[in-house]
Short mmCIF file of C-alpha atoms and ligand atoms in Angstrom, two decimals:
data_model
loop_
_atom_site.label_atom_id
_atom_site.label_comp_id
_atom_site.label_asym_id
_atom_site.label_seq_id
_atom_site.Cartn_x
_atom_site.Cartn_y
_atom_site.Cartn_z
CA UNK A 1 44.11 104.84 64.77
CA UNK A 2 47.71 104.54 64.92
CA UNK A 3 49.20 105.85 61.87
CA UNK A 4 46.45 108.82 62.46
CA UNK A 5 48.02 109.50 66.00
CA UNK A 6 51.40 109.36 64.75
CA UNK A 7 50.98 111.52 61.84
CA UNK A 8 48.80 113.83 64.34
CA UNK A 9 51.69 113.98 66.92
CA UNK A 10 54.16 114.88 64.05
CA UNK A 11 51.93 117.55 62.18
CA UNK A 12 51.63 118.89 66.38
CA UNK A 13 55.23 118.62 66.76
CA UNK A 14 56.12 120.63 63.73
CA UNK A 15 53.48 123.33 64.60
CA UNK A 16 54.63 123.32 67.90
CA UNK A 17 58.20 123.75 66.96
CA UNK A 18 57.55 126.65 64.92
CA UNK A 19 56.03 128.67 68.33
CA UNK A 20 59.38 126.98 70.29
CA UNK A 21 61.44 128.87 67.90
CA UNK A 22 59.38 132.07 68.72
CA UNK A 23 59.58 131.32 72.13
CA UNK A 24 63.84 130.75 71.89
CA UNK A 25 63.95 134.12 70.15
CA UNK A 26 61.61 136.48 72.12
CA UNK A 27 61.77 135.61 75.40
CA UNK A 28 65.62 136.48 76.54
CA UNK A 29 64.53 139.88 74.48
CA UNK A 30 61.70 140.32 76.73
CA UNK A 31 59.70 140.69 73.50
CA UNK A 32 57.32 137.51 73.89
CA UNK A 33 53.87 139.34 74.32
CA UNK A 34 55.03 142.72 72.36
CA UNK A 35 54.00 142.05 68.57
CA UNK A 36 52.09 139.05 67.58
CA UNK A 37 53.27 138.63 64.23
CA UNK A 38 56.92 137.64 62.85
CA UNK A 39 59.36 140.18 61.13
CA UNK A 40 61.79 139.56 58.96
CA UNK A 41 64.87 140.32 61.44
CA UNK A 42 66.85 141.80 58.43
CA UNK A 43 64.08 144.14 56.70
CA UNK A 44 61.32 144.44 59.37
CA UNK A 45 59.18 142.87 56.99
CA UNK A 46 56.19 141.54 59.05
CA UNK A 47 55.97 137.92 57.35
CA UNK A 48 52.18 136.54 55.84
CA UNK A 49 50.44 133.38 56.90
CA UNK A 50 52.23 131.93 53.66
CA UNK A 51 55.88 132.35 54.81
CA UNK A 52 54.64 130.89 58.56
CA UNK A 53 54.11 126.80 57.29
CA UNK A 54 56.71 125.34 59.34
CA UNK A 55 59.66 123.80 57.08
CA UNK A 56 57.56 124.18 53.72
CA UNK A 57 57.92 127.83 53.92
CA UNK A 58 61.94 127.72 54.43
CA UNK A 59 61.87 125.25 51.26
CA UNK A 60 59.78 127.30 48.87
CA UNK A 61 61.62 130.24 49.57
CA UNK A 62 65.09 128.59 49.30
CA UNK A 63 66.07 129.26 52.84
CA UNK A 64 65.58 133.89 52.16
CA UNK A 65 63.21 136.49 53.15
CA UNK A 66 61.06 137.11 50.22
CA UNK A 67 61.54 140.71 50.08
CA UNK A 68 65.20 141.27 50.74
CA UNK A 69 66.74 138.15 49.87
CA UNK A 70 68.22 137.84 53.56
CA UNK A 71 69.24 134.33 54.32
CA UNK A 72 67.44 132.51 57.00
CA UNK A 73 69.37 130.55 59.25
CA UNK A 74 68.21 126.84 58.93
CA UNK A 75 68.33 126.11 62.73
CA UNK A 76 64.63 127.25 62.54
CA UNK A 77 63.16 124.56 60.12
CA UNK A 78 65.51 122.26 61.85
CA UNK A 79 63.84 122.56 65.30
CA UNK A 80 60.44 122.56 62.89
CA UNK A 81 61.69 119.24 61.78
CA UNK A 82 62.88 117.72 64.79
CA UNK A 83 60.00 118.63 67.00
CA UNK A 84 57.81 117.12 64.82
CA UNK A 85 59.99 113.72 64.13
CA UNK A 86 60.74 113.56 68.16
CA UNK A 87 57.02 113.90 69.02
CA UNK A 88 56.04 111.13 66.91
CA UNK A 89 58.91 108.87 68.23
CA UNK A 90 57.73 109.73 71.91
CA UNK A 91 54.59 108.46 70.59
CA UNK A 92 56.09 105.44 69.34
CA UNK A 93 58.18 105.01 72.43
CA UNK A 94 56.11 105.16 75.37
CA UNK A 95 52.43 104.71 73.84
CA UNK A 96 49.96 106.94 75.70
CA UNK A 97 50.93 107.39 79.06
CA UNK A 98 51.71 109.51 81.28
CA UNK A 99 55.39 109.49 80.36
CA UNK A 100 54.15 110.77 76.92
CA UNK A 101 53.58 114.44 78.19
CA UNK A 102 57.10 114.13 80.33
CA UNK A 103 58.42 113.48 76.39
CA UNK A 104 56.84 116.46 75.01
CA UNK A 105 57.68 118.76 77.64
CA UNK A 106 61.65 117.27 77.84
CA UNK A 107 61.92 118.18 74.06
CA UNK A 108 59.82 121.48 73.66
CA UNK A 109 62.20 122.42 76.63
CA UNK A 110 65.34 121.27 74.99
CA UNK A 111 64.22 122.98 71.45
CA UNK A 112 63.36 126.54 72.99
CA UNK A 113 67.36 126.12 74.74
CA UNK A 114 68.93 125.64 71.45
CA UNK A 115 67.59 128.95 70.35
CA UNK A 116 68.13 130.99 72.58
CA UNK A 117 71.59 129.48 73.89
CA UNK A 118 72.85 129.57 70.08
CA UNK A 119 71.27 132.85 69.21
CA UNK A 120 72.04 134.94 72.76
CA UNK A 121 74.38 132.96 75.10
CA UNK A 122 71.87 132.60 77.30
CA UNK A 123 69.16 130.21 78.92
CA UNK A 124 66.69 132.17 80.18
CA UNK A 125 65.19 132.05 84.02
CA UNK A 126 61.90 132.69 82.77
CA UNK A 127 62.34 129.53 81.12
CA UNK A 128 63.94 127.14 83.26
CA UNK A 129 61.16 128.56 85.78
CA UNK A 130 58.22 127.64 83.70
CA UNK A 131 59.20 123.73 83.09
CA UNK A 132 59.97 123.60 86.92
CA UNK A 133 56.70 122.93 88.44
CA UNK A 134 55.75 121.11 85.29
CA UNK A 135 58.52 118.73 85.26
CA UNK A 136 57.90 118.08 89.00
CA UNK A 137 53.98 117.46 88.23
CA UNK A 138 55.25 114.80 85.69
CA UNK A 139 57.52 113.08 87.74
CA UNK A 140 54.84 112.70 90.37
CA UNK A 141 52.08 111.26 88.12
CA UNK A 142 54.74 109.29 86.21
CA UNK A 143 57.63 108.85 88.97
CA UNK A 144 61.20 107.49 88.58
CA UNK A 145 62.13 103.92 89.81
CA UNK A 146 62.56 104.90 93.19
CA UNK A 147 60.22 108.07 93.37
CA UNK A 148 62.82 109.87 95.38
CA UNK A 149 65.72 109.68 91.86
CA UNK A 150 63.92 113.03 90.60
CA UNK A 151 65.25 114.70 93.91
CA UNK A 152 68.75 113.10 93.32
CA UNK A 153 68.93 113.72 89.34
CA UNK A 154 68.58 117.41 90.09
CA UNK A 155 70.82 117.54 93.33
CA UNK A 156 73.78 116.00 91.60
CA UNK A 157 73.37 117.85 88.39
CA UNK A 158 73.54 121.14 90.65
CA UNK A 159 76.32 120.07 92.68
CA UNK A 160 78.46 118.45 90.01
CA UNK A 161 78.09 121.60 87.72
CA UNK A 162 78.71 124.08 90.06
CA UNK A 163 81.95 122.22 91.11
CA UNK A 164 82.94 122.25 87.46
CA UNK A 165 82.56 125.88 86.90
CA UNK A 166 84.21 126.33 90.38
CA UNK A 167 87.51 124.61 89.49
CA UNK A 168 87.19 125.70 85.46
CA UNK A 169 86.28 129.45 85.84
CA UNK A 170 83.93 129.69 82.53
CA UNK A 171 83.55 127.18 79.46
CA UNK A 172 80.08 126.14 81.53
CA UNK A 173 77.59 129.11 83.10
CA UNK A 174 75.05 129.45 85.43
CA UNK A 175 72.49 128.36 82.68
CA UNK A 176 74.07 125.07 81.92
CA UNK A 177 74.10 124.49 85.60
CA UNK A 178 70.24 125.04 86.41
CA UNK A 179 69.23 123.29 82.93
CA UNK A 180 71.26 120.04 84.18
CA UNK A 181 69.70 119.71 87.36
CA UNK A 182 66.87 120.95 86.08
CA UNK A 183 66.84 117.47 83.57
CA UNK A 184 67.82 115.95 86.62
CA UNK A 185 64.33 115.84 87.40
CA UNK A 186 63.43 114.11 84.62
CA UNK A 187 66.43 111.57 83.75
CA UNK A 188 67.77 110.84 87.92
CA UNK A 189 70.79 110.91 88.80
CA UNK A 190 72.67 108.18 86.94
CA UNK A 191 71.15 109.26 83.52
CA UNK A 192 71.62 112.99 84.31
CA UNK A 193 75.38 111.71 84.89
CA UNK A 194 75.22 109.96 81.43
CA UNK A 195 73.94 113.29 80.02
CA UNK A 196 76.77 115.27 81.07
CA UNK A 197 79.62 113.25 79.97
CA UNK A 198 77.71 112.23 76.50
CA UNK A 199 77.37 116.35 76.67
CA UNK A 200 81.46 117.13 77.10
CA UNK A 201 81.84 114.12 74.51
CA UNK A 202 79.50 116.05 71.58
CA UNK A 203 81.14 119.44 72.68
CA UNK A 204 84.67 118.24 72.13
CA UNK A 205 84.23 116.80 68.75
CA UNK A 206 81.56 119.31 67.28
CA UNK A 207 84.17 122.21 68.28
CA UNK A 208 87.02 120.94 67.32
CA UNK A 209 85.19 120.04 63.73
CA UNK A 210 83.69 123.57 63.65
CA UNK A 211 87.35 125.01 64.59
CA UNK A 212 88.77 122.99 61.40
CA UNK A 213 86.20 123.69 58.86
CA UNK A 214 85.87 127.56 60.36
CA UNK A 215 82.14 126.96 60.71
CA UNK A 216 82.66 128.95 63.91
CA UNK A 217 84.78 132.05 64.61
CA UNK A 218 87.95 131.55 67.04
CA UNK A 219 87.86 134.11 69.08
CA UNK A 220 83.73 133.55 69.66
CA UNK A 221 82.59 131.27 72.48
CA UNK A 222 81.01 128.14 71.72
CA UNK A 223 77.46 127.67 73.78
CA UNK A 224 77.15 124.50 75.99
CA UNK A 225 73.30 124.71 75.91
CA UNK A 226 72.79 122.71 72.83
CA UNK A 227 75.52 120.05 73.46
CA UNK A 228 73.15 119.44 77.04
CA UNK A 229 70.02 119.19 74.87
CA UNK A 230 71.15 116.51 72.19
CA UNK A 231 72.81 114.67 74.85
CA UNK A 232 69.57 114.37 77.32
CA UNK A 233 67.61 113.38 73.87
CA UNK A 234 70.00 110.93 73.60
CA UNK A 235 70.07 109.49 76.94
CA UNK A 236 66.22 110.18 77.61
CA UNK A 237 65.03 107.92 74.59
CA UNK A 238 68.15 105.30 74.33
CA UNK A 239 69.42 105.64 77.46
CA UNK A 240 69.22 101.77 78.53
CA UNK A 241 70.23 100.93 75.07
CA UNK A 242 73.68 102.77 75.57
CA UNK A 243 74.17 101.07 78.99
CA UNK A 244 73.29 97.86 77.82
CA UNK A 245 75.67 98.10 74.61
CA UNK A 246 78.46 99.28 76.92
CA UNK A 247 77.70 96.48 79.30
CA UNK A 248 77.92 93.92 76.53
CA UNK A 249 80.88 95.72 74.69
CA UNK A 250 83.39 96.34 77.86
CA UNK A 251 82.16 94.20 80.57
ZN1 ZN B 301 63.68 140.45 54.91
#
């Protein structure tokens, strides 16, 4: 029963992931309901059910469009691949519970803002709207340690963003601030604190790395989205891990 669940919840994952990337690309274009199937973005090329198998698809066609040879950026089997892996370690993590849909929500969230944020700029209202209720509906049936730490997580995530972009005029946008206390909601307010700094920590050394291997262009700007989503993985599933190797490291 268990190794069916777990391979279930990956095979789920990595379907899942494939409509997440859909949902990352379409939805700041307002295109999410338009056509049903996917087009090649280079050639128009409206792809068959063979070039739709998450990840195996990307493989067998070397990472191009079949017709014009167009690469295909590998963020998209990525998120394939991680959706599926983090969906069967939520399994593994918290059984089934309650806490297992917060899981799958927290990462098909984070997924769809890596997307978009890397593809556009942008983390869509729409979005951050639709997890709303349902992150409050999870923390309700599967509350924080005191119930009232969702309301906290998201205050201070709002308040401590907005005083960042206050005093740094840019770097961090409007977007960053609602997804933070938006998490907030989910992680309370000392993890949402962990996921901020752990955020600023990945940003500063994955820039500067892009930067020196001129992976990334100078003069374009670097999105904060996606350094906010592998932080809040991080600190969601080893959260007390981190604290407790800090505590036993430096204290
Ligand atoms: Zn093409």
């Amino acid at each position: 029963m268990e190794t069916f669940l777990l391979f279930y919840f990956f095979i789920l994952g990595l379907v899942l992931g494939s409509f997440l990337n859909v949902v990352g690309l379409r939805v700041p274009t307002k295109t999410l309901f338009k056509s049903s199937r996917s087009i090649c973005p280079n050639c128009k090329h409206q792809l068959s059910y063979l070039e739709l198998i998450p990840v195996f698809s990307y493989i067998f066609q070397r990472g191009k469009c079949k017709h014009c040879q167009q690469h295909i950026s590998p963020i998209y089997p990525i998120i394939e691949l991680s959706t599926g892996i983090l969906f069967l370690f939520s399994f593994m993590r918290v059984g089934l519970t309650y806490e297992l849909i917060t899981a799958f929500l927290v990462v098909s969230l984070l997924m769809i803002v890596i997307v978009s944020d890397l593809n556009y700029m942008l983390i869509p209202n729409a979005i951050l709207l639709f997890f709303l209720p349902l992150f409050i509906f999870v923390r309700i049936i599967s509350p924080l340690e005191p119930w009232y730490d969702m309301i906290l997580g998201a205050v201070l995530g709002y308040v401590l963003l907005a005083l960042i972009i206050i005093i740094s005029r840019g770097g961090m946008g409007a977007g960053d601030m609602k997804l933070i206390a938006l998490l907030g909601i989910i992680l309370g307010w000392q993890d949402v604190l962990l996921t901020f700094f752990l955020a600023s920590l990945y940003g500063t050394v994955i820039s500067i790395a892009l930067l020196l291997t001129r992976k990334w262009d100078r003069k374009k700007m670097i999105p904060f989205g996606p350094f906010i989503a592998l932080a809040a993985l991080t600190i969601y599933f080893f959260g007390e891990e981190i604290v407790e190797l800090y505590i036993s490291y430096f204290l």
